[in-house]
């Protein structure tokens, strides 16, 4: 217990001692002694004023300090009331006693300004005012009718007015105290607040006693009433001092407005019934007027609540719409997101309206993302989204972002010409250069188109559009493909194939063939490319063209490629062992981008080389142009391999996004001209392809790279290619992919006449 607690016990003890002393003294002496009777109250209330002042001094926060200071003044005013009562010799309440009492009530109510009565909205304030008025009116009606009827003859008008005023004041004070006691938060202690209600309650009893006119009652009031109020205030102050530094717990909010109204309305209603039963006199009329007033107030209060409820409801609805909007839209682009799009699509399908979905996926966006970094890539996507939105036709087509670099367009019809035009329009929109910061980016999109059939669900439509989009990607990207049911079969076929491929790798169904690469000038075998074959137990031979893409998509390419690398290197080591100088120097192994993305790929290559006793010079890894452009991680892997001494060949050169800067940026050693260019060479009909073939040879010469022509099938092709500057070649004309022993036999065979002399194959 702290110091202020101890100090506060003094007024309590002084007050109680005085009360006991006065009671004893009155018992012994004159029970009619007004001075004596008032003395206990005076002392108790003075003690209360002191206690409140002490608490206000010790209070940590301004509201609590203000509250108790006003209560100190309240108690002081009541001391004045007791003194006024002492001076008044006659029975009843003198007006000059009522004035300090009313002042005290006013100050007490004012003190509650420091206690948050409830969350302080204007409506709360208005409601409280209405409650107060209702209670005041009810109180007035009560006093004017019931009590005045019972007041003995000869009671002075002054006493009547004073009693009514104090009574109504006490009622009002009860409303205020009650509200404060149930306020959900506040710094003044709730127990202290509850104790303080003794004041107005005692006031009401006092008024009734006074109006009852019994002098004994009066004395009882003086002897017990004022001291009781004083001690109550003391106790409240004491209680507050004990919990001064403790944050009062939050109280559940409940309203006493309801019960108060109920008492006011029913009380008045009973009076109205009684009055109406009798003849109406002046007071009766007052009752009726009061009743009407209270009814009006209640109506106003209800209207107020109604309005408030409506406002709250509107707020909730607004929030709900806002939340829905956020849940259905994409944070980056503001377009509808996948959920929003699915809802719109479902809505159309449910109404049986035609719907077509274009699923737009940006090609090689991963590369853009890696080059630009995530925030600039986001900027690019936001720009692209804006462009797609503008590209959409008014409100007939709607664009959404399904996630990442995937967008979707919902179109209202399925007519083929319209779809083709739309696909071309969106492809064109993606294909124009997009500026981001200083740079301009050129993007391409693969588009899958799905025309919804009656009875389709949104999920099916999106899944099929996705399948079509993948078909577009496999068809060489930057294109659009319309979904056909067989594609789904292909997809499931692929899934089954992937499962079987898994067993094939483990079960030894794979083997390697080796296709010789010839020196077109000397006619000697220069190297060999390892090409994987799958002998399926039921399907028979499965082409790598069919299963390599499946392996890439499923990730199986990683173990598969690992097996090929080890097997090919082992084979070269065997050849070099048995054929010595006669064996080719290096073996070419195809590597998929998925393998290059594996963090441990460089280590794997090093391990295979060291296990097989080869040097990095003995290995050429064939990669495609698109894998070189995959991103920084793959680029680093390629540089590490090159530094190690492994050579890199760009396979199928000329078919991808061949870019000269790519050749400068990456450590390439060999260019392999794609077969499609070789095909067009012989008859010379395709001048464009001819020009590319020639340009690639020149490029290789300038950059000091080896140029290899793939897929040579005729003598004519070979000669033209050699004339263009191709030193090396590979094709059925010289040799098909062969088993290891057949390939070994060719290594030691005579040089190919077909190459060196331009004559026929021996
Ligand atoms: P590629 O690396 O461009 O291999 C050359 C392909 O052209 C081989 O087909 C080869 O048999 C074929 N070819 C060679 N000369 C001629 C010719 O004169 N005429 C014709 N019509 N074709 C010729 P293959 O073995 O079916 O392989 C196809 C593709 O599968 C390869 O293209 C390569 O991209 C991939 N591939 C094959 N084996 C592997 C492997 O072990 N790993 C990876 N990642 N991919 C592989
Ligand atoms: Mg190859
Ligand atoms: Mg190739």
PDB file of C-alpha atoms in Angstrom, residues 280-435:
ATOM      1  CA  UNK A 280     -58.198  15.964 -15.810  1.00  0.00           C
ATOM      2  CA  UNK A 281     -56.971  18.878 -13.717  1.00  0.00           C
ATOM      3  CA  UNK A 282     -53.850  21.014 -14.224  1.00  0.00           C
ATOM      4  CA  UNK A 283     -51.488  18.308 -12.967  1.00  0.00           C
ATOM      5  CA  UNK A 284     -53.272  15.666 -15.021  1.00  0.00           C
ATOM      6  CA  UNK A 285     -52.689  17.713 -18.094  1.00  0.00           C
ATOM      7  CA  UNK A 286     -49.015  17.965 -17.167  1.00  0.00           C
ATOM      8  CA  UNK A 287     -48.884  14.200 -16.982  1.00  0.00           C
ATOM      9  CA  UNK A 288     -50.465  13.870 -20.434  1.00  0.00           C
ATOM     10  CA  UNK A 289     -48.111  16.470 -21.903  1.00  0.00           C
ATOM     11  CA  UNK A 290     -45.184  14.645 -20.271  1.00  0.00           C
ATOM     12  CA  UNK A 291     -46.332  11.325 -21.689  1.00  0.00           C
ATOM     13  CA  UNK A 292     -46.623  12.765 -25.189  1.00  0.00           C
ATOM     14  CA  UNK A 293     -43.195  14.328 -24.842  1.00  0.00           C
ATOM     15  CA  UNK A 294     -41.635  11.084 -23.720  1.00  0.00           C
ATOM     16  CA  UNK A 295     -43.274   9.183 -26.542  1.00  0.00           C
ATOM     17  CA  UNK A 296     -41.903  11.762 -28.992  1.00  0.00           C
ATOM     18  CA  UNK A 297     -38.452  11.401 -27.490  1.00  0.00           C
ATOM     19  CA  UNK A 298     -38.579   7.650 -27.782  1.00  0.00           C
ATOM     20  CA  UNK A 299     -39.575   7.941 -31.420  1.00  0.00           C
ATOM     21  CA  UNK A 300     -36.661  10.327 -32.030  1.00  0.00           C
ATOM     22  CA  UNK A 301     -34.304   7.937 -30.314  1.00  0.00           C
ATOM     23  CA  UNK A 302     -35.472   5.002 -32.401  1.00  0.00           C
ATOM     24  CA  UNK A 303     -35.169   7.040 -35.584  1.00  0.00           C
ATOM     25  CA  UNK A 304     -31.660   7.929 -34.574  1.00  0.00           C
ATOM     26  CA  UNK A 305     -30.742   4.274 -34.042  1.00  0.00           C
ATOM     27  CA  UNK A 306     -32.373   3.340 -37.320  1.00  0.00           C
ATOM     28  CA  UNK A 307     -30.369   5.921 -39.195  1.00  0.00           C
ATOM     29  CA  UNK A 308     -27.215   4.791 -37.489  1.00  0.00           C
ATOM     30  CA  UNK A 309     -27.894   1.161 -38.331  1.00  0.00           C
ATOM     31  CA  UNK A 310     -28.517   2.053 -41.938  1.00  0.00           C
ATOM     32  CA  UNK A 311     -25.221   3.952 -42.108  1.00  0.00           C
ATOM     33  CA  UNK A 312     -23.381   1.059 -40.481  1.00  0.00           C
ATOM     34  CA  UNK A 313     -24.984  -1.358 -42.929  1.00  0.00           C
ATOM     35  CA  UNK A 314     -23.974   0.810 -45.867  1.00  0.00           C
ATOM     36  CA  UNK A 315     -20.403   0.851 -44.506  1.00  0.00           C
ATOM     37  CA  UNK A 316     -20.348  -2.922 -44.173  1.00  0.00           C
ATOM     38  CA  UNK A 317     -21.707  -3.347 -47.700  1.00  0.00           C
ATOM     39  CA  UNK A 318     -19.130  -0.966 -49.075  1.00  0.00           C
ATOM     40  CA  UNK A 319     -16.349  -2.842 -47.311  1.00  0.00           C
ATOM     41  CA  UNK A 320     -17.692  -6.121 -48.600  1.00  0.00           C
ATOM     42  CA  UNK A 321     -17.693  -4.916 -52.220  1.00  0.00           C
ATOM     43  CA  UNK A 322     -14.193  -3.566 -51.778  1.00  0.00           C
ATOM     44  CA  UNK A 323     -12.966  -6.888 -50.366  1.00  0.00           C
ATOM     45  CA  UNK A 324     -14.620  -8.783 -53.197  1.00  0.00           C
ATOM     46  CA  UNK A 325     -13.009  -6.490 -55.739  1.00  0.00           C
ATOM     47  CA  UNK A 326      -9.581  -7.039 -54.164  1.00  0.00           C
ATOM     48  CA  UNK A 327     -10.066 -10.800 -54.046  1.00  0.00           C
ATOM     49  CA  UNK A 328     -10.958 -10.935 -57.727  1.00  0.00           C
ATOM     50  CA  UNK A 329      -8.315  -8.649 -59.167  1.00  0.00           C
ATOM     51  CA  UNK A 330      -4.621  -8.907 -59.769  1.00  0.00           C
ATOM     52  CA  UNK A 331      -2.515  -6.671 -57.548  1.00  0.00           C
ATOM     53  CA  UNK A 332       0.070  -5.869 -60.218  1.00  0.00           C
ATOM     54  CA  UNK A 333      -2.012  -5.092 -63.270  1.00  0.00           C
ATOM     55  CA  UNK A 334      -5.441  -4.355 -61.825  1.00  0.00           C
ATOM     56  CA  UNK A 335      -6.893  -6.873 -64.292  1.00  0.00           C
ATOM     57  CA  UNK A 336      -9.202  -9.623 -63.007  1.00  0.00           C
ATOM     58  CA  UNK A 337      -7.183 -12.514 -61.568  1.00  0.00           C
ATOM     59  CA  UNK A 338      -7.709 -16.235 -62.102  1.00  0.00           C
ATOM     60  CA  UNK A 339     -10.607 -16.350 -59.634  1.00  0.00           C
ATOM     61  CA  UNK A 340     -12.260 -13.315 -61.235  1.00  0.00           C
ATOM     62  CA  UNK A 341     -11.811 -14.756 -64.702  1.00  0.00           C
ATOM     63  CA  UNK A 342     -13.144 -18.177 -63.697  1.00  0.00           C
ATOM     64  CA  UNK A 343     -16.220 -16.543 -62.149  1.00  0.00           C
ATOM     65  CA  UNK A 344     -16.937 -14.515 -65.301  1.00  0.00           C
ATOM     66  CA  UNK A 345     -16.443 -17.577 -67.483  1.00  0.00           C
ATOM     67  CA  UNK A 346     -18.660 -19.730 -65.254  1.00  0.00           C
ATOM     68  CA  UNK A 347     -21.317 -17.036 -65.398  1.00  0.00           C
ATOM     69  CA  UNK A 348     -21.312 -17.062 -69.224  1.00  0.00           C
ATOM     70  CA  UNK A 349     -21.324 -20.848 -69.420  1.00  0.00           C
ATOM     71  CA  UNK A 350     -24.151 -21.144 -66.882  1.00  0.00           C
ATOM     72  CA  UNK A 351     -26.290 -18.843 -68.995  1.00  0.00           C
ATOM     73  CA  UNK A 352     -25.625 -21.053 -71.996  1.00  0.00           C
ATOM     74  CA  UNK A 353     -23.905 -18.252 -73.898  1.00  0.00           C
ATOM     75  CA  UNK A 354     -21.066 -18.989 -76.325  1.00  0.00           C
ATOM     76  CA  UNK A 355     -17.590 -18.379 -74.940  1.00  0.00           C
ATOM     77  CA  UNK A 356     -14.098 -18.617 -76.336  1.00  0.00           C
ATOM     78  CA  UNK A 357     -10.947 -18.367 -74.271  1.00  0.00           C
ATOM     79  CA  UNK A 358      -7.565 -17.278 -75.566  1.00  0.00           C
ATOM     80  CA  UNK A 359      -4.790 -18.319 -73.203  1.00  0.00           C
ATOM     81  CA  UNK A 360      -1.771 -16.106 -73.813  1.00  0.00           C
ATOM     82  CA  UNK A 361       1.611 -17.196 -72.466  1.00  0.00           C
ATOM     83  CA  UNK A 362       4.739 -15.159 -73.048  1.00  0.00           C
ATOM     84  CA  UNK A 363       7.529 -17.212 -74.615  1.00  0.00           C
ATOM     85  CA  UNK A 364      10.781 -17.502 -72.679  1.00  0.00           C
ATOM     86  CA  UNK A 365       9.622 -15.038 -70.058  1.00  0.00           C
ATOM     87  CA  UNK A 366      11.938 -16.692 -67.571  1.00  0.00           C
ATOM     88  CA  UNK A 367      14.835 -15.310 -69.542  1.00  0.00           C
ATOM     89  CA  UNK A 368      13.383 -11.789 -69.464  1.00  0.00           C
ATOM     90  CA  UNK A 369      12.788 -12.167 -65.757  1.00  0.00           C
ATOM     91  CA  UNK A 370      16.364 -13.284 -65.100  1.00  0.00           C
ATOM     92  CA  UNK A 371      17.838 -10.535 -67.252  1.00  0.00           C
ATOM     93  CA  UNK A 372      15.699  -7.695 -65.961  1.00  0.00           C
ATOM     94  CA  UNK A 373      15.281  -8.656 -62.315  1.00  0.00           C
ATOM     95  CA  UNK A 374      11.886  -9.095 -60.695  1.00  0.00           C
ATOM     96  CA  UNK A 375      10.842  -5.473 -60.268  1.00  0.00           C
ATOM     97  CA  UNK A 376      11.559  -4.382 -63.857  1.00  0.00           C
ATOM     98  CA  UNK A 377       9.953  -7.609 -65.082  1.00  0.00           C
ATOM     99  CA  UNK A 378       6.861  -6.662 -63.070  1.00  0.00           C
ATOM    100  CA  UNK A 379       6.900  -3.281 -64.744  1.00  0.00           C
ATOM    101  CA  UNK A 380       7.099  -4.971 -68.117  1.00  0.00           C
ATOM    102  CA  UNK A 381       4.148  -7.197 -67.252  1.00  0.00           C
ATOM    103  CA  UNK A 382       2.111  -4.208 -66.096  1.00  0.00           C
ATOM    104  CA  UNK A 383       2.836  -2.439 -69.411  1.00  0.00           C
ATOM    105  CA  UNK A 384       1.963  -5.541 -71.347  1.00  0.00           C
ATOM    106  CA  UNK A 385      -1.283  -5.931 -69.387  1.00  0.00           C
ATOM    107  CA  UNK A 386      -2.227  -2.359 -70.234  1.00  0.00           C
ATOM    108  CA  UNK A 387      -1.531  -2.999 -73.890  1.00  0.00           C
ATOM    109  CA  UNK A 388      -3.611  -6.191 -73.903  1.00  0.00           C
ATOM    110  CA  UNK A 389      -6.452  -4.360 -72.178  1.00  0.00           C
ATOM    111  CA  UNK A 390      -6.426  -1.697 -74.880  1.00  0.00           C
ATOM    112  CA  UNK A 391      -6.208  -4.337 -77.567  1.00  0.00           C
ATOM    113  CA  UNK A 392      -9.419  -5.968 -76.316  1.00  0.00           C
ATOM    114  CA  UNK A 393     -12.548  -4.955 -78.207  1.00  0.00           C
ATOM    115  CA  UNK A 394     -14.595  -2.723 -75.938  1.00  0.00           C
ATOM    116  CA  UNK A 395     -16.685  -4.548 -73.414  1.00  0.00           C
ATOM    117  CA  UNK A 396     -17.088  -7.632 -75.606  1.00  0.00           C
ATOM    118  CA  UNK A 397     -13.683  -9.069 -74.799  1.00  0.00           C
ATOM    119  CA  UNK A 398     -12.243  -9.050 -71.314  1.00  0.00           C
ATOM    120  CA  UNK A 399      -8.612  -9.587 -70.385  1.00  0.00           C
ATOM    121  CA  UNK A 400      -7.390 -11.185 -67.153  1.00  0.00           C
ATOM    122  CA  UNK A 401      -4.014 -12.125 -65.697  1.00  0.00           C
ATOM    123  CA  UNK A 402      -4.074 -15.718 -64.554  1.00  0.00           C
ATOM    124  CA  UNK A 403      -0.649 -15.523 -62.937  1.00  0.00           C
ATOM    125  CA  UNK A 404       2.998 -14.968 -63.848  1.00  0.00           C
ATOM    126  CA  UNK A 405       3.277 -14.302 -67.575  1.00  0.00           C
ATOM    127  CA  UNK A 406      -0.062 -15.933 -68.352  1.00  0.00           C
ATOM    128  CA  UNK A 407      -3.009 -13.851 -69.561  1.00  0.00           C
ATOM    129  CA  UNK A 408      -6.442 -14.857 -70.764  1.00  0.00           C
ATOM    130  CA  UNK A 409      -9.084 -13.255 -72.952  1.00  0.00           C
ATOM    131  CA  UNK A 410     -12.763 -14.109 -72.735  1.00  0.00           C
ATOM    132  CA  UNK A 411     -14.578 -13.655 -76.036  1.00  0.00           C
ATOM    133  CA  UNK A 412     -18.284 -13.885 -76.581  1.00  0.00           C
ATOM    134  CA  UNK A 413     -18.383 -15.907 -79.788  1.00  0.00           C
ATOM    135  CA  UNK A 414     -16.800 -18.936 -81.357  1.00  0.00           C
ATOM    136  CA  UNK A 415     -16.801 -18.043 -85.047  1.00  0.00           C
ATOM    137  CA  UNK A 416     -13.506 -19.174 -86.599  1.00  0.00           C
ATOM    138  CA  UNK A 417     -12.764 -16.008 -88.570  1.00  0.00           C
ATOM    139  CA  UNK A 418     -13.321 -13.847 -85.487  1.00  0.00           C
ATOM    140  CA  UNK A 419     -11.078 -16.080 -83.393  1.00  0.00           C
ATOM    141  CA  UNK A 420      -8.303 -16.019 -85.938  1.00  0.00           C
ATOM    142  CA  UNK A 421      -8.494 -12.228 -86.170  1.00  0.00           C
ATOM    143  CA  UNK A 422      -8.458 -11.898 -82.366  1.00  0.00           C
ATOM    144  CA  UNK A 423      -5.513 -14.286 -81.937  1.00  0.00           C
ATOM    145  CA  UNK A 424      -3.561 -12.365 -84.561  1.00  0.00           C
ATOM    146  CA  UNK A 425      -4.515  -9.044 -82.958  1.00  0.00           C
ATOM    147  CA  UNK A 426      -3.307 -10.106 -79.500  1.00  0.00           C
ATOM    148  CA  UNK A 427      -0.174 -11.692 -80.906  1.00  0.00           C
ATOM    149  CA  UNK A 428       0.594  -8.474 -82.691  1.00  0.00           C
ATOM    150  CA  UNK A 429      -0.037  -6.494 -79.493  1.00  0.00           C
ATOM    151  CA  UNK A 430       2.486  -8.624 -77.599  1.00  0.00           C
ATOM    152  CA  UNK A 431       4.959  -8.554 -80.482  1.00  0.00           C
ATOM    153  CA  UNK A 432       5.508  -4.782 -80.657  1.00  0.00           C
ATOM    154  CA  UNK A 433       8.601  -3.601 -78.716  1.00  0.00           C
ATOM    155  CA  UNK A 434       7.829  -2.654 -75.121  1.00  0.00           C
ATOM    156  CA  UNK A 435       9.882   0.092 -73.501  1.00  0.00           C
TER     157      UNK A 435
END
